[in-house]
PDB file of C-alpha atoms in Angstrom:
ATOM      1  CA  MET A   1       0.000   0.000   0.000  1.00 94.00           C
ATOM      2  CA  ARG A   2       1.179   3.517  -0.666  1.00 95.00           C
ATOM      3  CA  MET A   3       1.908   6.099   1.996  1.00 94.00           C
ATOM      4  CA  GLY A   4      -1.476   7.864   2.031  1.00 94.00           C
ATOM      5  CA  GLU A   5      -3.393   4.646   2.618  1.00 95.00           C
ATOM      6  CA  PHE A   6      -0.787   3.439   5.110  1.00 96.00           C
ATOM      7  CA  SER A   7      -1.095   6.724   6.994  1.00 96.00           C
ATOM      8  CA  ARG A   8      -4.876   6.304   7.183  1.00 96.00           C
ATOM      9  CA  ARG A   9      -4.577   2.660   8.290  1.00 95.00           C
ATOM     10  CA  THR A  10      -2.124   3.431  11.074  1.00 94.00           C
ATOM     11  CA  GLY A  11      -3.453   6.852  12.100  1.00 96.00           C
ATOM     12  CA  VAL A  12       0.083   8.234  11.811  1.00 96.00           C
ATOM     13  CA  SER A  13       0.891  11.304   9.725  1.00 96.00           C
ATOM     14  CA  GLN A  14       2.913  10.947   6.568  1.00 96.00           C
ATOM     15  CA  ARG A  15       5.510  13.250   8.089  1.00 97.00           C
ATOM     16  CA  SER A  16       5.906  10.882  11.064  1.00 96.00           C
ATOM     17  CA  LEU A  17       6.171   7.887   8.741  1.00 97.00           C
ATOM     18  CA  ARG A  18       8.989   9.586   6.827  1.00 96.00           C
ATOM     19  CA  TYR A  19      10.684  10.358  10.153  1.00 97.00           C
ATOM     20  CA  TYR A  20      10.393   6.717  11.264  1.00 96.00           C
ATOM     21  CA  GLU A  21      12.012   5.715   7.984  1.00 95.00           C
ATOM     22  CA  GLU A  22      14.833   8.260   8.481  1.00 95.00           C
ATOM     23  CA  GLN A  23      15.442   6.781  11.929  1.00 95.00           C
ATOM     24  CA  GLY A  24      15.625   3.252  10.499  1.00 94.00           C
ATOM     25  CA  LEU A  25      12.432   2.123  12.235  1.00 95.00           C
ATOM     26  CA  LEU A  26      10.522   1.456   9.002  1.00 95.00           C
ATOM     27  CA  ARG A  27      11.951   0.146   5.747  1.00 94.00           C
ATOM     28  CA  PRO A  28       9.308   0.374   3.040  1.00 94.00           C
ATOM     29  CA  THR A  29      10.207  -0.869  -0.404  1.00 94.00           C
ATOM     30  CA  ARG A  30      10.462   1.659  -3.200  1.00 93.00           C
ATOM     31  CA  ARG A  31       8.657   1.432  -6.503  1.00 93.00           C
ATOM     32  CA  PRO A  32      10.580   2.346  -9.658  1.00 93.00           C
ATOM     33  CA  SER A  33       8.725   5.663  -9.472  1.00 92.00           C
ATOM     34  CA  GLY A  34      10.245   6.301  -6.034  1.00 90.00           C
ATOM     35  CA  TYR A  35       6.956   5.903  -4.158  1.00 93.00           C
ATOM     36  CA  ARG A  36       7.109   4.036  -0.875  1.00 94.00           C
ATOM     37  CA  GLU A  37       5.286   0.719  -0.691  1.00 95.00           C
ATOM     38  CA  TYR A  38       4.242  -0.577   2.734  1.00 96.00           C
ATOM     39  CA  GLU A  39       3.297  -4.160   3.571  1.00 94.00           C
ATOM     40  CA  GLU A  40       0.841  -5.512   6.143  1.00 90.00           C
ATOM     41  CA  PRO A  41       3.588  -6.307   8.721  1.00 88.00           C
ATOM     42  CA  ASP A  42       4.542  -2.609   8.659  1.00 92.00           C
ATOM     43  CA  VAL A  43       1.170  -1.805  10.267  1.00 91.00           C
ATOM     44  CA  ALA A  44       2.152  -3.860  13.328  1.00 87.00           C
ATOM     45  CA  THR A  45       5.594  -2.259  13.334  1.00 90.00           C
ATOM     46  CA  VAL A  46       4.047   1.209  13.478  1.00 93.00           C
ATOM     47  CA  ARG A  47       1.771   0.094  16.336  1.00 89.00           C
ATOM     48  CA  GLY A  48       4.874  -1.089  18.179  1.00 88.00           C
ATOM     49  CA  ILE A  49       6.725   2.159  17.493  1.00 92.00           C
ATOM     50  CA  ARG A  50       3.771   4.171  18.800  1.00 92.00           C
ATOM     51  CA  MET A  51       3.510   1.954  21.898  1.00 87.00           C
ATOM     52  CA  LEU A  52       7.226   2.384  22.672  1.00 88.00           C
ATOM     53  CA  LEU A  53       7.068   6.139  22.047  1.00 92.00           C
ATOM     54  CA  ALA A  54       4.099   6.344  24.431  1.00 91.00           C
ATOM     55  CA  ALA A  55       6.195   4.467  27.002  1.00 88.00           C
ATOM     56  CA  GLY A  56       8.654   7.374  26.882  1.00 89.00           C
ATOM     57  CA  LEU A  57      11.343   5.789  24.725  1.00 90.00           C
ATOM     58  CA  ASN A  58      13.155   7.789  22.067  1.00 91.00           C
ATOM     59  CA  THR A  59      13.629   6.570  18.510  1.00 93.00           C
ATOM     60  CA  ALA A  60      17.278   5.564  19.067  1.00 92.00           C
ATOM     61  CA  VAL A  61      16.243   3.206  21.871  1.00 89.00           C
ATOM     62  CA  ILE A  62      13.290   1.976  19.833  1.00 91.00           C
ATOM     63  CA  ALA A  63      15.675   1.145  16.974  1.00 91.00           C
ATOM     64  CA  GLU A  64      17.636  -1.047  19.431  1.00 87.00           C
ATOM     65  CA  LEU A  65      14.547  -2.788  20.806  1.00 85.00           C
ATOM     66  CA  LEU A  66      12.371  -3.169  17.719  1.00 85.00           C
ATOM     67  CA  PRO A  67      14.312  -6.126  16.258  1.00 83.00           C
ATOM     68  CA  CYS A  68      13.552  -8.059  19.473  1.00 81.00           C
ATOM     69  CA  MET A  69       9.797  -7.667  19.054  1.00 79.00           C
ATOM     70  CA  VAL A  70       7.385  -9.946  17.211  1.00 79.00           C
ATOM     71  CA  ASP A  71       3.867  -9.451  15.920  1.00 72.00           C
ATOM     72  CA  GLU A  72       1.499 -11.505  18.034  1.00 71.00           C
ATOM     73  CA  GLY A  73      -1.616 -10.197  16.308  1.00 67.00           C
ATOM     74  CA  ARG A  74      -2.810  -7.285  18.413  1.00 65.00           C
ATOM     75  CA  ILE A  75       0.473  -5.583  19.307  1.00 66.00           C
ATOM     76  CA  LEU A  76       4.185  -6.185  19.021  1.00 67.00           C
ATOM     77  CA  GLU A  77       5.512  -8.128  22.001  1.00 73.00           C
ATOM     78  CA  PRO A  78       9.026  -8.760  23.333  1.00 76.00           C
ATOM     79  CA  ALA A  79      10.617 -11.872  21.869  1.00 77.00           C
ATOM     80  CA  CYS A  80      13.945 -11.960  23.689  1.00 80.00           C
ATOM     81  CA  SER A  81      15.231 -11.250  27.176  1.00 82.00           C
ATOM     82  CA  SER A  82      18.127  -9.211  25.769  1.00 81.00           C
ATOM     83  CA  MET A  83      15.674  -6.286  25.804  1.00 81.00           C
ATOM     84  CA  LEU A  84      15.607  -6.204  29.601  1.00 85.00           C
ATOM     85  CA  PRO A  85      18.773  -4.155  30.232  1.00 86.00           C
ATOM     86  CA  GLY A  86      17.601  -1.490  27.784  1.00 83.00           C
ATOM     87  CA  LEU A  87      14.114  -1.446  29.282  1.00 86.00           C
ATOM     88  CA  HIS A  88      15.497  -1.178  32.818  1.00 90.00           C
ATOM     89  CA  ARG A  89      17.818   1.649  31.727  1.00 89.00           C
ATOM     90  CA  GLU A  90      14.915   3.561  30.188  1.00 89.00           C
ATOM     91  CA  ARG A  91      12.726   2.985  33.257  1.00 91.00           C
ATOM     92  CA  ALA A  92      15.473   4.434  35.473  1.00 94.00           C
ATOM     93  CA  ARG A  93      15.761   7.449  33.144  1.00 91.00           C
ATOM     94  CA  ILE A  94      12.000   8.019  33.310  1.00 92.00           C
ATOM     95  CA  ASP A  95      12.061   7.649  37.118  1.00 95.00           C
ATOM     96  CA  GLU A  96      14.741  10.352  37.326  1.00 96.00           C
ATOM     97  CA  ALA A  97      12.740  12.641  35.056  1.00 94.00           C
ATOM     98  CA  ALA A  98       9.563  12.049  37.081  1.00 95.00           C
ATOM     99  CA  THR A  99      11.417  12.820  40.319  1.00 97.00           C
ATOM    100  CA  ALA A 100      12.760  16.058  38.837  1.00 96.00           C
ATOM    101  CA  LEU A 101       9.283  17.059  37.622  1.00 96.00           C
ATOM    102  CA  LEU A 102       7.749  16.366  41.028  1.00 97.00           C
ATOM    103  CA  ALA A 103      10.450  18.473  42.710  1.00 97.00           C
ATOM    104  CA  ALA A 104       9.769  21.303  40.248  1.00 97.00           C
ATOM    105  CA  ARG A 105       6.042  21.053  40.976  1.00 97.00           C
ATOM    106  CA  ASP A 106       6.741  21.234  44.729  1.00 96.00           C
ATOM    107  CA  ARG A 107       8.850  24.385  44.222  1.00 96.00           C
ATOM    108  CA  LEU A 108       6.081  25.907  42.111  1.00 95.00           C
ATOM    109  CA  ASP A 109       3.478  25.041  44.770  1.00 95.00           C
ATOM    110  CA  ALA A 110       5.647  26.755  47.403  1.00 94.00           C
ATOM    111  CA  LEU A 111       5.957  29.837  45.194  1.00 92.00           C
ATOM    112  CA  ILE A 112       2.199  29.903  44.631  1.00 91.00           C
ATOM    113  CA  GLU A 113       1.584  29.626  48.363  1.00 91.00           C
ATOM    114  CA  LEU A 114       4.083  32.409  49.189  1.00 89.00           C
ATOM    115  CA  THR A 115       2.576  34.658  46.535  1.00 85.00           C
ATOM    116  CA  ALA A 116      -0.961  34.063  47.817  1.00 84.00           C
ATOM    117  CA  GLU A 117       0.109  34.739  51.423  1.00 82.00           C
ATOM    118  CA  SER A 118       2.122  37.888  50.653  1.00 79.00           C
ATOM    119  CA  GLY A 119      -0.901  40.189  50.420  1.00 72.00           C
ATOM    120  CA  VAL A 120       0.758  42.236  47.693  1.00 68.00           C
ATOM    121  CA  THR A 121      -1.737  43.599  45.185  1.00 67.00           C
ATOM    122  CA  ASP A 122      -1.197  43.122  41.482  1.00 69.00           C
ATOM    123  CA  GLU A 123      -0.819  46.880  41.049  1.00 73.00           C
ATOM    124  CA  GLU A 124       1.875  47.112  43.720  1.00 68.00           C
ATOM    125  CA  ALA A 125       3.698  44.075  42.395  1.00 66.00           C
ATOM    126  CA  CYS A 126       3.668  45.278  38.786  1.00 67.00           C
ATOM    127  CA  ALA A 127       4.838  48.745  39.826  1.00 71.00           C
ATOM    128  CA  ALA A 128       7.680  47.221  41.861  1.00 68.00           C
ATOM    129  CA  VAL A 129       8.806  45.037  38.976  1.00 67.00           C
ATOM    130  CA  ALA A 130       8.590  47.961  36.550  1.00 69.00           C
ATOM    131  CA  GLY A 131      10.664  50.119  38.923  1.00 69.00           C
ATOM    132  CA  ASP A 132       8.018  52.853  39.295  1.00 61.00           C
ATOM    133  CA  PRO A 133       9.513  55.222  41.927  1.00 57.00           C
ATOM    134  CA  LYS A 134       6.053  56.539  42.884  1.00 57.00           C
ATOM    135  CA  ARG A 135       4.878  53.114  43.985  1.00 50.00           C
ATOM    136  CA  LYS A 136       5.847  50.979  46.898  1.00 51.00           C
ATOM    137  CA  ASP A 137       7.500  47.690  46.089  1.00 48.00           C
ATOM    138  CA  HIS A 138       6.459  44.472  47.791  1.00 49.00           C
ATOM    139  CA  SER A 139       8.703  45.212  50.797  1.00 52.00           C
ATOM    140  CA  GLY A 140       6.781  48.396  51.603  1.00 52.00           C
ATOM    141  CA  ILE A 141       9.769  50.677  50.865  1.00 50.00           C
ATOM    142  CA  SER A 142       9.107  53.581  48.474  1.00 49.00           C
ATOM    143  CA  GLY A 143      11.215  54.100  45.398  1.00 50.00           C
ATOM    144  CA  PRO A 144      13.230  51.841  43.147  1.00 51.00           C
ATOM    145  CA  ARG A 145      15.227  48.951  44.526  1.00 45.00           C
TER     146      ARG A 145
END
């Protein structure tokens, strides 16, 4: 099937399909005219790529893992235990990222709480940031800082 039909079948944009090919994740055959020709197994491959992307893996890691996956009908499934070190490595990377995001959220929550408790009006705060000498800044001291 050609790219337009393949895109409709998989629900993946043609731009993404070209990107997957550039990354070595898909290898469609080429017609003499240069058009890409996709086969039925490529549909399962794209489902697997999408599943691994949704799991937080990048295309370089997916390129490593994809050869160890087989089509079991509904989705691609792991076929060899050699995938485990790569999967564990990616899980640890995602754990680190999640920890960093949670810490950032906690800092933002603290900032929100401090801002809400400060009692500074929007007008006073904006004037202080703008350096308006006629207005008091958030510390209550007149003039620029």
